[in-house]
Structures are given as C-alpha cells and as structure tokens.
PDB file of C-alpha atoms in Angstrom:
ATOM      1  CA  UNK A   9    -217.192  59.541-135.452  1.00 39.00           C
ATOM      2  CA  UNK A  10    -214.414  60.277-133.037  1.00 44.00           C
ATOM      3  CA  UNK A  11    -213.894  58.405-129.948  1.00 48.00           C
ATOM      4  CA  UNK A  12    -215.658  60.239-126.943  1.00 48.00           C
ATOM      5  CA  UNK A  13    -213.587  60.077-123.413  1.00 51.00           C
ATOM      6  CA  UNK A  14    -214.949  59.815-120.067  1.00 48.00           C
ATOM      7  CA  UNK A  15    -214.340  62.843-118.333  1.00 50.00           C
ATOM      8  CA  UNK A  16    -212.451  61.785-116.070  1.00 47.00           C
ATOM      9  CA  UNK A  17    -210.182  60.061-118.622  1.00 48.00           C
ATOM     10  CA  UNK A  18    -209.772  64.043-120.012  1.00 52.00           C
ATOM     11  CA  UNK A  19    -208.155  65.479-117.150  1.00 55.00           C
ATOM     12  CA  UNK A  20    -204.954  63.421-117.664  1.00 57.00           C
ATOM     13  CA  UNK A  21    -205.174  62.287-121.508  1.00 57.00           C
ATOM     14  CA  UNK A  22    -204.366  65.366-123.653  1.00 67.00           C
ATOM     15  CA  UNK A  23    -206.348  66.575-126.306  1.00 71.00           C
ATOM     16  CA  UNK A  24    -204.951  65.304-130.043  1.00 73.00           C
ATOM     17  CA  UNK A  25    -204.169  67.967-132.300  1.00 72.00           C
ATOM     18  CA  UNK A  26    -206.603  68.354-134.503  1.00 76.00           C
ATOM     19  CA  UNK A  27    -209.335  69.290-131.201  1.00 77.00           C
ATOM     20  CA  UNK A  28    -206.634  72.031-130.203  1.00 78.00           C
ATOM     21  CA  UNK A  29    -206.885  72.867-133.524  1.00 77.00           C
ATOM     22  CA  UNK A  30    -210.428  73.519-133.494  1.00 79.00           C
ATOM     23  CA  UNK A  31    -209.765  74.894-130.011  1.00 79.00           C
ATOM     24  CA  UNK A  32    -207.217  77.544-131.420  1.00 79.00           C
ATOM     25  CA  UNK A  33    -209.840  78.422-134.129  1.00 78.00           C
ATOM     26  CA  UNK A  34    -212.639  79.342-132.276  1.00 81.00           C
ATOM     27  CA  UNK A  35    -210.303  81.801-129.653  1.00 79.00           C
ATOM     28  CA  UNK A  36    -209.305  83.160-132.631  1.00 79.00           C
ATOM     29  CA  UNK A  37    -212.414  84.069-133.476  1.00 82.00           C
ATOM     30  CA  UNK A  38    -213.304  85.877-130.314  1.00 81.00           C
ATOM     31  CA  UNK A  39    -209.925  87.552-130.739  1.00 80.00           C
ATOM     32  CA  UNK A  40    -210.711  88.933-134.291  1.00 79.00           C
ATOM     33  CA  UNK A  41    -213.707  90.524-133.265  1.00 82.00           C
ATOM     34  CA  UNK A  42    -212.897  91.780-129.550  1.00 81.00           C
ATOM     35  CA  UNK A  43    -214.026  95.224-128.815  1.00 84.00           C
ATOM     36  CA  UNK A  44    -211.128  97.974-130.130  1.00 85.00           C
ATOM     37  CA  UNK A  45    -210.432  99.327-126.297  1.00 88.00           C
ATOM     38  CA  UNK A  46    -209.915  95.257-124.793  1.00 84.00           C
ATOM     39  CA  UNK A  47    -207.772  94.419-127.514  1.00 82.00           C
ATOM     40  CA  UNK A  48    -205.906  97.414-127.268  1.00 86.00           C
ATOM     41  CA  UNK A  49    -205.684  96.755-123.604  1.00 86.00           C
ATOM     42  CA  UNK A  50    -204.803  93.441-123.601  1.00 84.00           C
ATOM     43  CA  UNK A  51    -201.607  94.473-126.255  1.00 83.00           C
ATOM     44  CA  UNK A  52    -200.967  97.189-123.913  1.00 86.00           C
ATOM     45  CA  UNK A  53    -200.850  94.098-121.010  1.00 85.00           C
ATOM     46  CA  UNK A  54    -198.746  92.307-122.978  1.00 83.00           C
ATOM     47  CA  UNK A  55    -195.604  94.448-123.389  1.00 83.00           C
ATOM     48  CA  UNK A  56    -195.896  95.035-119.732  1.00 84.00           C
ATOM     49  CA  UNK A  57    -195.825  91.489-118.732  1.00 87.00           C
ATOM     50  CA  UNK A  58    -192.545  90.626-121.267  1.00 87.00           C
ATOM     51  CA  UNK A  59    -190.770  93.579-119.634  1.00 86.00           C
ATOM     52  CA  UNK A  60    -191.195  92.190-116.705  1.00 87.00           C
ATOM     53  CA  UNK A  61    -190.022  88.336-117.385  1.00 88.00           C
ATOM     54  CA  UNK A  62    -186.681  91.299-119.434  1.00 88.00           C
ATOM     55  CA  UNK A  63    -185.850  93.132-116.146  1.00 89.00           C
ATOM     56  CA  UNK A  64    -185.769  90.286-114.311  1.00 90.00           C
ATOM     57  CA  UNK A  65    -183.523  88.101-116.534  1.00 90.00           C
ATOM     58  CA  UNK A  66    -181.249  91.416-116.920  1.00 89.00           C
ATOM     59  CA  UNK A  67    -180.854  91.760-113.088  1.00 90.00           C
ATOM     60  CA  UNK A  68    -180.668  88.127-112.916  1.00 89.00           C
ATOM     61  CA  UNK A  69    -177.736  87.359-115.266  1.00 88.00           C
ATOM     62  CA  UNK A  70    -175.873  90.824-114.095  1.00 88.00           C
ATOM     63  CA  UNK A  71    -172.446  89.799-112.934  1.00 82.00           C
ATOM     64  CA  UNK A  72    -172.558  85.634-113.269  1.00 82.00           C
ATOM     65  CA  UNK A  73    -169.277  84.148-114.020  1.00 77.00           C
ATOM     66  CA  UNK A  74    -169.397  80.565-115.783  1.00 72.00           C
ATOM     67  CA  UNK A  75    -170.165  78.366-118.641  1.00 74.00           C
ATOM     68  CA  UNK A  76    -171.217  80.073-121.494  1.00 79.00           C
ATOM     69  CA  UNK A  77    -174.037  77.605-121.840  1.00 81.00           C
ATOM     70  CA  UNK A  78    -175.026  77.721-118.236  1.00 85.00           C
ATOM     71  CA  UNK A  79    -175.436  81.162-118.200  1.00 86.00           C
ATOM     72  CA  UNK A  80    -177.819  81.698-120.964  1.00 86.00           C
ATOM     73  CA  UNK A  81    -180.060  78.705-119.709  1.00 89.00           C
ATOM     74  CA  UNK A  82    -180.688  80.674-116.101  1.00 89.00           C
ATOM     75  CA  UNK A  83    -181.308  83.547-117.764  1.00 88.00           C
ATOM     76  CA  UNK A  84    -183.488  82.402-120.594  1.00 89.00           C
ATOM     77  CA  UNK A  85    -185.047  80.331-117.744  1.00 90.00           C
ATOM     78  CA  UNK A  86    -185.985  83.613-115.882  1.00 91.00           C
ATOM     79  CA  UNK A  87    -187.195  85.563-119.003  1.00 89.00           C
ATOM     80  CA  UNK A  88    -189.861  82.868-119.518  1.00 88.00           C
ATOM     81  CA  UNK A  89    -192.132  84.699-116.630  1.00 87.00           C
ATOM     82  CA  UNK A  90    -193.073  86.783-118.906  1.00 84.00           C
ATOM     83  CA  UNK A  91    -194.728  84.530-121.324  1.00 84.00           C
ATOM     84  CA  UNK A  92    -196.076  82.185-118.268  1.00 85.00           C
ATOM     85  CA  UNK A  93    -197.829  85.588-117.383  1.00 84.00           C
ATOM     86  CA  UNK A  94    -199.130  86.614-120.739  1.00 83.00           C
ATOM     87  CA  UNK A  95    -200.312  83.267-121.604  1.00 80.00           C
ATOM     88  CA  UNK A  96    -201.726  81.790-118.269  1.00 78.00           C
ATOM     89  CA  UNK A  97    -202.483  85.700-117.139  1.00 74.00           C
ATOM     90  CA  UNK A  98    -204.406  86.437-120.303  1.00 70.00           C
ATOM     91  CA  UNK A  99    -202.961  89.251-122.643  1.00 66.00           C
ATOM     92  CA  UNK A 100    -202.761  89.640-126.677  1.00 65.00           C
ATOM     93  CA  UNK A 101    -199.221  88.057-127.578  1.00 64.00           C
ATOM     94  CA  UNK A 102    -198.347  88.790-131.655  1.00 61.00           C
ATOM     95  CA  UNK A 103    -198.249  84.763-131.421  1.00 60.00           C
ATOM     96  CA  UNK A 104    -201.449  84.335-130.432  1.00 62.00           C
ATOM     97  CA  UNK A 105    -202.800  87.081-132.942  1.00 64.00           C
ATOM     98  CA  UNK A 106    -200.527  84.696-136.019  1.00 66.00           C
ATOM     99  CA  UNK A 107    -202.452  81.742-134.436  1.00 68.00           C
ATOM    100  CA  UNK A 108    -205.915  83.682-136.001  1.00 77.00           C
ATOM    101  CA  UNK A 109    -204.831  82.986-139.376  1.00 78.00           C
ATOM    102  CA  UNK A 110    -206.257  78.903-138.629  1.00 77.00           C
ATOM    103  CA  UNK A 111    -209.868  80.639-138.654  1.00 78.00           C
ATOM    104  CA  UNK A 112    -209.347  82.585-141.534  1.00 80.00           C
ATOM    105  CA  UNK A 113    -207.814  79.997-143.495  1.00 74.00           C
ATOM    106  CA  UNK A 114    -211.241  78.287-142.154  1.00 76.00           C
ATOM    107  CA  UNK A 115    -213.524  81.048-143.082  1.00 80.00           C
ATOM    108  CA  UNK A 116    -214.280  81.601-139.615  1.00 83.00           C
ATOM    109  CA  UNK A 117    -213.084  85.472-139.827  1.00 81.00           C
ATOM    110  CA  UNK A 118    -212.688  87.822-142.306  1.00 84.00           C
ATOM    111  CA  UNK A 119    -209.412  89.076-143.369  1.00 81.00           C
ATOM    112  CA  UNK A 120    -210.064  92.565-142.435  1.00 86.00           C
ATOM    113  CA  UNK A 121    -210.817  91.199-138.965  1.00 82.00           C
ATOM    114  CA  UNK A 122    -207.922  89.684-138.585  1.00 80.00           C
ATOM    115  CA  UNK A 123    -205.777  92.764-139.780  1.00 84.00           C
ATOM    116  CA  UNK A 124    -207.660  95.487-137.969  1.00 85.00           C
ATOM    117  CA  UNK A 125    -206.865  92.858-134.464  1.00 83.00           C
ATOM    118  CA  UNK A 126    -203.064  92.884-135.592  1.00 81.00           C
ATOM    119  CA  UNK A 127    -203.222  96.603-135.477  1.00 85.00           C
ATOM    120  CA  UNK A 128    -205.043  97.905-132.703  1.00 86.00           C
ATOM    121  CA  UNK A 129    -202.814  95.363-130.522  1.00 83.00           C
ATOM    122  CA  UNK A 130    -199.778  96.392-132.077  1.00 82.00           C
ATOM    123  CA  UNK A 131    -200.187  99.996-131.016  1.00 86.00           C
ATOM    124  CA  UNK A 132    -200.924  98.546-127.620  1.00 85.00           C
ATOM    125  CA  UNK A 133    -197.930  96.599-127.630  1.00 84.00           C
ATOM    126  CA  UNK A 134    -196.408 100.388-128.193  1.00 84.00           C
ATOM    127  CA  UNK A 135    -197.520 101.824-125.103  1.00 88.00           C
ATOM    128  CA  UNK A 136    -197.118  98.840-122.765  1.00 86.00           C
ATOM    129  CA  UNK A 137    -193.641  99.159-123.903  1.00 85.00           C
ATOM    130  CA  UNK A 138    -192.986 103.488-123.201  1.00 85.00           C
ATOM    131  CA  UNK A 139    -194.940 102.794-119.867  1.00 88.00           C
ATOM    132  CA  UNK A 140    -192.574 100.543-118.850  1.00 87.00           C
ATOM    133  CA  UNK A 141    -189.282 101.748-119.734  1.00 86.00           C
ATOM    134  CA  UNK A 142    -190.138 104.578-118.251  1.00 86.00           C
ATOM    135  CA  UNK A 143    -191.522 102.821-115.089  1.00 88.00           C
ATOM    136  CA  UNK A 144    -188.155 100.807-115.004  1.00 86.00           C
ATOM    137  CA  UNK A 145    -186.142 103.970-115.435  1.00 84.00           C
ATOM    138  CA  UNK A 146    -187.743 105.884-112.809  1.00 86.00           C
ATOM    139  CA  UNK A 147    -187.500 102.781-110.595  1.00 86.00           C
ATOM    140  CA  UNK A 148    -184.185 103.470-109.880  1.00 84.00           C
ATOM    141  CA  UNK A 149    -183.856  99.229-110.995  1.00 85.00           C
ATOM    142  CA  UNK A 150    -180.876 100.180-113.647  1.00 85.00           C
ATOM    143  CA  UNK A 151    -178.908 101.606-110.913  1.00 86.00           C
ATOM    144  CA  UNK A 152    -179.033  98.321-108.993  1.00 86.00           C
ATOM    145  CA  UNK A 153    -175.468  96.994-108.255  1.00 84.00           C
ATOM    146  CA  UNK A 154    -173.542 100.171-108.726  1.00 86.00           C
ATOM    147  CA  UNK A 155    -175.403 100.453-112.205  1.00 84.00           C
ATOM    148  CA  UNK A 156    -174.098  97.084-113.206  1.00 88.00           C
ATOM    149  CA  UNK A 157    -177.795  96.222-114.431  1.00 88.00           C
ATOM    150  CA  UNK A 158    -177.293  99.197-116.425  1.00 86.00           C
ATOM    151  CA  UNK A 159    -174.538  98.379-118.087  1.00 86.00           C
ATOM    152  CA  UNK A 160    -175.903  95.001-118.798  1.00 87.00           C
ATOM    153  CA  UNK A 161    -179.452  96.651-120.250  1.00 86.00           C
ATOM    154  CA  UNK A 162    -177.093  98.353-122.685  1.00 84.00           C
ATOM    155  CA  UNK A 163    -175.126  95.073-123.739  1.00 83.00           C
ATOM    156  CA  UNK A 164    -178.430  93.472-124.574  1.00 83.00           C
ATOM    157  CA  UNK A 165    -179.827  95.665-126.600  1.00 81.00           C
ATOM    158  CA  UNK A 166    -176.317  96.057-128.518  1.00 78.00           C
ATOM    159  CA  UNK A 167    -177.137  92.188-129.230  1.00 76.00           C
ATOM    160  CA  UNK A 168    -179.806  93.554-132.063  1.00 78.00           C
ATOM    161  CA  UNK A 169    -177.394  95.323-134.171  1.00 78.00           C
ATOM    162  CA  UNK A 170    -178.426  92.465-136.600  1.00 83.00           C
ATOM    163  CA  UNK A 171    -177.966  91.779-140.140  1.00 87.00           C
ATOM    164  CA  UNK A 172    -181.262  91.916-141.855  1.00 89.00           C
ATOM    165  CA  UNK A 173    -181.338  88.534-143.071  1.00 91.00           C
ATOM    166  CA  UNK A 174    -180.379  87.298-139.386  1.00 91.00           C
ATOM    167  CA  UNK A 175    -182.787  89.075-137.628  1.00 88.00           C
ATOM    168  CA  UNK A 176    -185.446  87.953-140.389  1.00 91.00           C
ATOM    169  CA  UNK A 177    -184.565  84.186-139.919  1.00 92.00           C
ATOM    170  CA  UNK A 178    -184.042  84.437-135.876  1.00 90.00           C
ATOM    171  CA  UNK A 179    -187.408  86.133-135.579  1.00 87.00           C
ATOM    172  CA  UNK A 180    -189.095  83.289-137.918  1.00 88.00           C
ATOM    173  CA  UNK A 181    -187.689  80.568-135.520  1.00 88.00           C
ATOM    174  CA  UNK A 182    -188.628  82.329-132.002  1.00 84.00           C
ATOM    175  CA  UNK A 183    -192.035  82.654-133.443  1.00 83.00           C
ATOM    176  CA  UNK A 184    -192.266  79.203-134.229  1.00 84.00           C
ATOM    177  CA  UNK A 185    -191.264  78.070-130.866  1.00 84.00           C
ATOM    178  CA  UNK A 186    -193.965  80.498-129.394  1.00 83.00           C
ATOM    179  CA  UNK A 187    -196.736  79.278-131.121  1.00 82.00           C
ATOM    180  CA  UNK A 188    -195.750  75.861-130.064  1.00 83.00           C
ATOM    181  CA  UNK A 189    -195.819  76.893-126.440  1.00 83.00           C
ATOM    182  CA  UNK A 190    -199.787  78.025-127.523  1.00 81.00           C
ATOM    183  CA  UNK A 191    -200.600  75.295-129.193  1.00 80.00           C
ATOM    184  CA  UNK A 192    -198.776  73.363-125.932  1.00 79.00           C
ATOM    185  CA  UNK A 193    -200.985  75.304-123.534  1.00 81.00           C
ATOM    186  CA  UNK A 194    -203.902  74.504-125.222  1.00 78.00           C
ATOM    187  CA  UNK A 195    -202.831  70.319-124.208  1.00 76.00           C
ATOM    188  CA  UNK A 196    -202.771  71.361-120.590  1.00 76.00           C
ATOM    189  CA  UNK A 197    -206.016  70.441-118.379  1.00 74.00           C
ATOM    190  CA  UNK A 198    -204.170  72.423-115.583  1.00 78.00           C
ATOM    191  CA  UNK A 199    -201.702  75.637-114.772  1.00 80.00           C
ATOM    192  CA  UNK A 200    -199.434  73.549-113.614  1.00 81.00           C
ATOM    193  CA  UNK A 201    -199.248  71.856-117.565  1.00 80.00           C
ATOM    194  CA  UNK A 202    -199.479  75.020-119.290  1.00 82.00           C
ATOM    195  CA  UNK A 203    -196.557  76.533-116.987  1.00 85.00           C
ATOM    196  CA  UNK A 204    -194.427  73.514-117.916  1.00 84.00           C
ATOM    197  CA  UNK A 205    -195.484  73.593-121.650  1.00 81.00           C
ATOM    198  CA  UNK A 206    -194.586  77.276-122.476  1.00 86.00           C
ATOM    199  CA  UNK A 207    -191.365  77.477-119.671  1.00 88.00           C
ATOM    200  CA  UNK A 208    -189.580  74.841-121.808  1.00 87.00           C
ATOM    201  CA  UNK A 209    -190.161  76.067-125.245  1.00 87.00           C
ATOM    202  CA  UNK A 210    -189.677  80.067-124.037  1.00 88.00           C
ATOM    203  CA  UNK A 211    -186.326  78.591-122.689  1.00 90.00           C
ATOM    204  CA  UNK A 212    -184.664  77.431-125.701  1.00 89.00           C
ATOM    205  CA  UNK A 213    -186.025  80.134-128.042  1.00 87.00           C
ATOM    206  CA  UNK A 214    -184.207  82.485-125.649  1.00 88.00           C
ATOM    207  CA  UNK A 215    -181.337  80.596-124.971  1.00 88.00           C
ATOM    208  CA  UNK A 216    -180.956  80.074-128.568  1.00 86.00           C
ATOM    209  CA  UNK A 217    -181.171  83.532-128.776  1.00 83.00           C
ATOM    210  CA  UNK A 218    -183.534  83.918-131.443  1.00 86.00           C
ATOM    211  CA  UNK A 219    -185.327  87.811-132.075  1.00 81.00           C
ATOM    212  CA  UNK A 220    -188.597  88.404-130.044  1.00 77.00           C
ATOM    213  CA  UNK A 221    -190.284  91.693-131.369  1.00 76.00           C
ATOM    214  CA  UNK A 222    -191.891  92.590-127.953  1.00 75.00           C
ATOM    215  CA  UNK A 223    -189.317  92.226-125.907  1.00 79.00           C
ATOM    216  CA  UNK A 224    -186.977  94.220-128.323  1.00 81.00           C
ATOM    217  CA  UNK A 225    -189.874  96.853-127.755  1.00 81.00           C
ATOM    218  CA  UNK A 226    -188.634  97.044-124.527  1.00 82.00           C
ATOM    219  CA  UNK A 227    -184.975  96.053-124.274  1.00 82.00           C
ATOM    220  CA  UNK A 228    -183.971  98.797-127.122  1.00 80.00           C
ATOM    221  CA  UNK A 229    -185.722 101.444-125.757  1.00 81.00           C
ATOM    222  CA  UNK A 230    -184.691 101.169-122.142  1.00 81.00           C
ATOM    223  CA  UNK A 231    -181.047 101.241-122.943  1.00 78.00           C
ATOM    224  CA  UNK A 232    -181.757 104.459-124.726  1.00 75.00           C
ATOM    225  CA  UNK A 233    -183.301 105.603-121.914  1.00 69.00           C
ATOM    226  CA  UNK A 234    -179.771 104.956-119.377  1.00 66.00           C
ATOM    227  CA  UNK A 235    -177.987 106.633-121.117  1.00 63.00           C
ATOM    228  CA  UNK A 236    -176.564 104.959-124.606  1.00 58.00           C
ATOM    229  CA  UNK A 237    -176.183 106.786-127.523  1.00 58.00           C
ATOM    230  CA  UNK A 238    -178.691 107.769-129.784  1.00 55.00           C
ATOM    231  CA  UNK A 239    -177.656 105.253-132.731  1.00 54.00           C
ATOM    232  CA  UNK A 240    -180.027 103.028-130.556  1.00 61.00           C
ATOM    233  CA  UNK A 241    -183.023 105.312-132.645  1.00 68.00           C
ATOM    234  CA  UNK A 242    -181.802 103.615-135.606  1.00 70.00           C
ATOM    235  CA  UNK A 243    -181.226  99.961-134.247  1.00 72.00           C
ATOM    236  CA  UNK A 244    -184.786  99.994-133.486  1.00 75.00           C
ATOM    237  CA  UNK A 245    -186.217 100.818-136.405  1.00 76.00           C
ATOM    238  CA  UNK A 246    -183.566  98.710-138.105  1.00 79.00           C
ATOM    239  CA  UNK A 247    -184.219  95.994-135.488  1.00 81.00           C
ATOM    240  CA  UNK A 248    -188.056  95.976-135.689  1.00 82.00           C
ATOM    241  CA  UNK A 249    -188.320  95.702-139.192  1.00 84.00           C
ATOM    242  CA  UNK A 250    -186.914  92.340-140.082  1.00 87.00           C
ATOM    243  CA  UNK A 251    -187.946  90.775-137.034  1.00 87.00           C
ATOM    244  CA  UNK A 252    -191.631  91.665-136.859  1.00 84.00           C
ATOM    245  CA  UNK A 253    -191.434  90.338-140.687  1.00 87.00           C
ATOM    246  CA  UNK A 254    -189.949  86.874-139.304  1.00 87.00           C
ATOM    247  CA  UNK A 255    -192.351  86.726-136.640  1.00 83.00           C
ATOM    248  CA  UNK A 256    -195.516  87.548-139.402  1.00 83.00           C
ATOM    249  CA  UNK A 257    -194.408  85.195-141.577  1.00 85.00           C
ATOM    250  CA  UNK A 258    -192.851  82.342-138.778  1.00 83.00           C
ATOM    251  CA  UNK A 259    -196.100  82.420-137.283  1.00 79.00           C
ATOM    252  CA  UNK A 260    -198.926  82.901-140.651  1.00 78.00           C
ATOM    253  CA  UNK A 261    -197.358  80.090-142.606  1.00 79.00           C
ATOM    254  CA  UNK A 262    -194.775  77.781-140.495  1.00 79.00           C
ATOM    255  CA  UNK A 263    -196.588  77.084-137.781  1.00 75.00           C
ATOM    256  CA  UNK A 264    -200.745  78.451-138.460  1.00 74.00           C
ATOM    257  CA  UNK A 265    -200.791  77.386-142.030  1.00 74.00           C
ATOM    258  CA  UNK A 266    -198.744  73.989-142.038  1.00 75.00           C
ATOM    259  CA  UNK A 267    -200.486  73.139-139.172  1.00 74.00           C
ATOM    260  CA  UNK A 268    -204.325  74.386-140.368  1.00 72.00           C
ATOM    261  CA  UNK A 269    -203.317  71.884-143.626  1.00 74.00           C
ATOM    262  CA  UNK A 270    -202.408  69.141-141.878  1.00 73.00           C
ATOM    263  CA  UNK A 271    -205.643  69.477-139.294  1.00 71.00           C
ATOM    264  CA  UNK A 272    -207.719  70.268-142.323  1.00 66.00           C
ATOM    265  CA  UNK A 273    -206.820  66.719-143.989  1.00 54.00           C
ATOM    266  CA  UNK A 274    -207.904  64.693-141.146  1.00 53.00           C
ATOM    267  CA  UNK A 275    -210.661  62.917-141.336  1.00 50.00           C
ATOM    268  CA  UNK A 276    -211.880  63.051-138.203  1.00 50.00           C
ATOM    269  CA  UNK A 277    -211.430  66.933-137.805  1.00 48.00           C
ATOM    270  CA  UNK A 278    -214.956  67.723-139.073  1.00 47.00           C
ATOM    271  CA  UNK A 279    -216.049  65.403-136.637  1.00 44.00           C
ATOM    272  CA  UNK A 280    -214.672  66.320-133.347  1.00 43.00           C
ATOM    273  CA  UNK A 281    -215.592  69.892-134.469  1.00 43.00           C
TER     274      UNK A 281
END
C-alpha cells in the first residue's frame, strides 16, 4: 500500500509521478467527454491566450541590439504568458488534449472520445486564431514604433518556411517540452509552482526555437494580414502540416505513451489510484 502523507506534509512534498499520472488520467477523462460548445470554447480561449503571450514577445524583441543568445531568452521569456495563462487560466491546449491518450491507453475513454475532443477544439483553436489577428490588426499594435513591430511580425512568420522534415522533428520536441510543463503543473500545490514549472520549460522550447502549431495559427496569419505577400497562404498550409504531425505524434507516444508504460509498471500505481 502506498505511503499516506500528512496533509500538511503535501503542501510542500510533490506528488511522485505515478499519482500525477493518475491525476492526468482522470482530467483527461472529463476532457474527452466535455460538452461540444465548452470544448469548443475553451480551444477558441486557447488561441487567444498564445496570441497574446506572440504580440507581446513581437513588440518586446522589436528593435533589441545584443547577444544572439540574450535576445532569444527575453523574448522566449515573454512568450511564455501565454502558456502561464492557458494552463493556470484554464483553456484546451493540443498538449493537454495528447495528454488524453494516458486514459485511453487505460481504458478510461474511448477512442472516438478522444478524437471527436481533438476536433471540436481544433476548430476552436481556428477561430481564436482569425479573432485575434484581426483584433491585433485593427488594434493599430503592428503600427507601433513606426511599424517596426510590423516588420518584425513579418520576419517571424518568414521563420516557418521550413523543410518538412524540420518542422516535423521541431514540432515533436516543443511538444515534448509542453507536456512536461503539464505534467510539471500537475507537481505544483500552488500558482506560484505551476507559474515556475511551465515559464522554464515554455522558455527553452521557444528559445530553442522549436515549431508550436498554435502560435503559428497566429503568427502566419497576422503577417498576411500587414501586408506580406500572399505566398504566406502556402507557408501555412505547408507550415501546419508537418508540425501539427510532430506535435500528434511528440505528444501520443514520447511523452503520453512512454510515460503511461512506465506508470503502468509500477507497482504501487494501482494502489495510489
């Protein structure tokens, strides 16, 4: 039988892996088999709240002169508001959503439940992103700084003209990292832990600049939208294809599935549950 802790003893001890595990099964769960109109608006949430940890690293790194390095830590820094807010704020992030595969590798949902929660929040993920590029671009935000953020909206998105293999592999590897920052957040008796958990890991996906699906939703799109060409069309398509791919599989079997068998093995897994 597993150890029990005092209660007080909880709120600093973290829990061990294999009760997030069982933690991260039973949310998924719930998420499989939310109503159609709350999962679709949490998705919708979620593309809203990455946008807004995007236009704030984009006005944010506009015009720095330094270090390489230096730079890309402040920015990636700054973009990881927008995963403090989806996570600790509550929304439908694709990670969470891989994360469900634990409880139907566990029986707990049915694969069609877990399919019909990718789509619905998927479409969501859709419109939070068109509401807020065109939110940003009526803002009058690109023209900040004599429409420097502009131009630096349209050098980011130029960043996903990606080979497919690269954008494959980068999106497997920023997926992994996200989950992490989950399964992190799930340790965390407080906000103060959880903030700390995902702003590290969110960091060096970013800095590392690995592919994030959601906030391509949003970074493509808005460059179209001040004024690029309309090759962007084609980068997006081109762009979303490998990377929501990485992410599917980075998240199903690198970091649900490897971490569902090792759980799973654990003797004292059954019992905790």
């Amino acid at each position: 039988m597993a150890e029990v802790k005092h209660p007080a003893l909880r709120v600093i001890d973290p829990y061990t892996p294999f009760e997030i595990a069982i933690l991260i099964e039973n949310v998924g769960v719930r998420k499989a088999r939310l109503a159609i109109l709350l999962s679709l608006m949490l998705g919708i949430r979620v593309c809203a709240f990455i946008a807004f940890g995007a236009m704030f690293y984009t006005v944010t790194i506009t015009g720095i002169e330094g270090g390489f390095g230096v730079i890309r830590l402040l920015g990636a820094l700054i973009f990881s508001l927008g995963f403090v807010l989806v996570i600790v704020g509550g929304a439908e992030l694709f990670t969470g959503i891989c994360l469900i595969v634990m409880a139907w590798a566990d029986k707990k949902v049915w694969a069609v439940e877990l399919l019909r929660n990718w789509a619905i929040v998927h479409i969501g993920k859709f419109i939070g992103s068109v509401v807020s590029v065109v939110l940003v671009y009526f803002s009058g935000t690109l023209s900040l700084g004599d429409s420097a953020v502009q131009s630096t909206a349209i050098s980011i998105s130029k960043g996903t003209a990606l080979p497919f293999i690269d954008a494959f592999v980068r999106g497997m590897l920023r997926i992994v990292h996200v989950c992490l920052a989950v399964w992190k957040s799930f340790d965390a008796h407080h906000v103060a832990g959880k903030f700390i958990a995902i702003v590290l890991l969110v960091t060096a996906f970013v800095a590392l600049d690995f592919e994030h699906s959601g906030a391509n939703k949003y970074s493509i799109p808005v460059a179209m939208h001040a004024g690029s060409e309309s090759v962007y069309v084609v980068r997006f398509i081109a762009n979303l294809q490998p990377v929501t791919l990485g992410n599917i599989v980075g998240g199903s079997v690198l970091a649900a599935a490897v971490i569902f068998m090792i759980c799973q093995r654990h003797p004292t897994k059954k019992d905790v549950a």
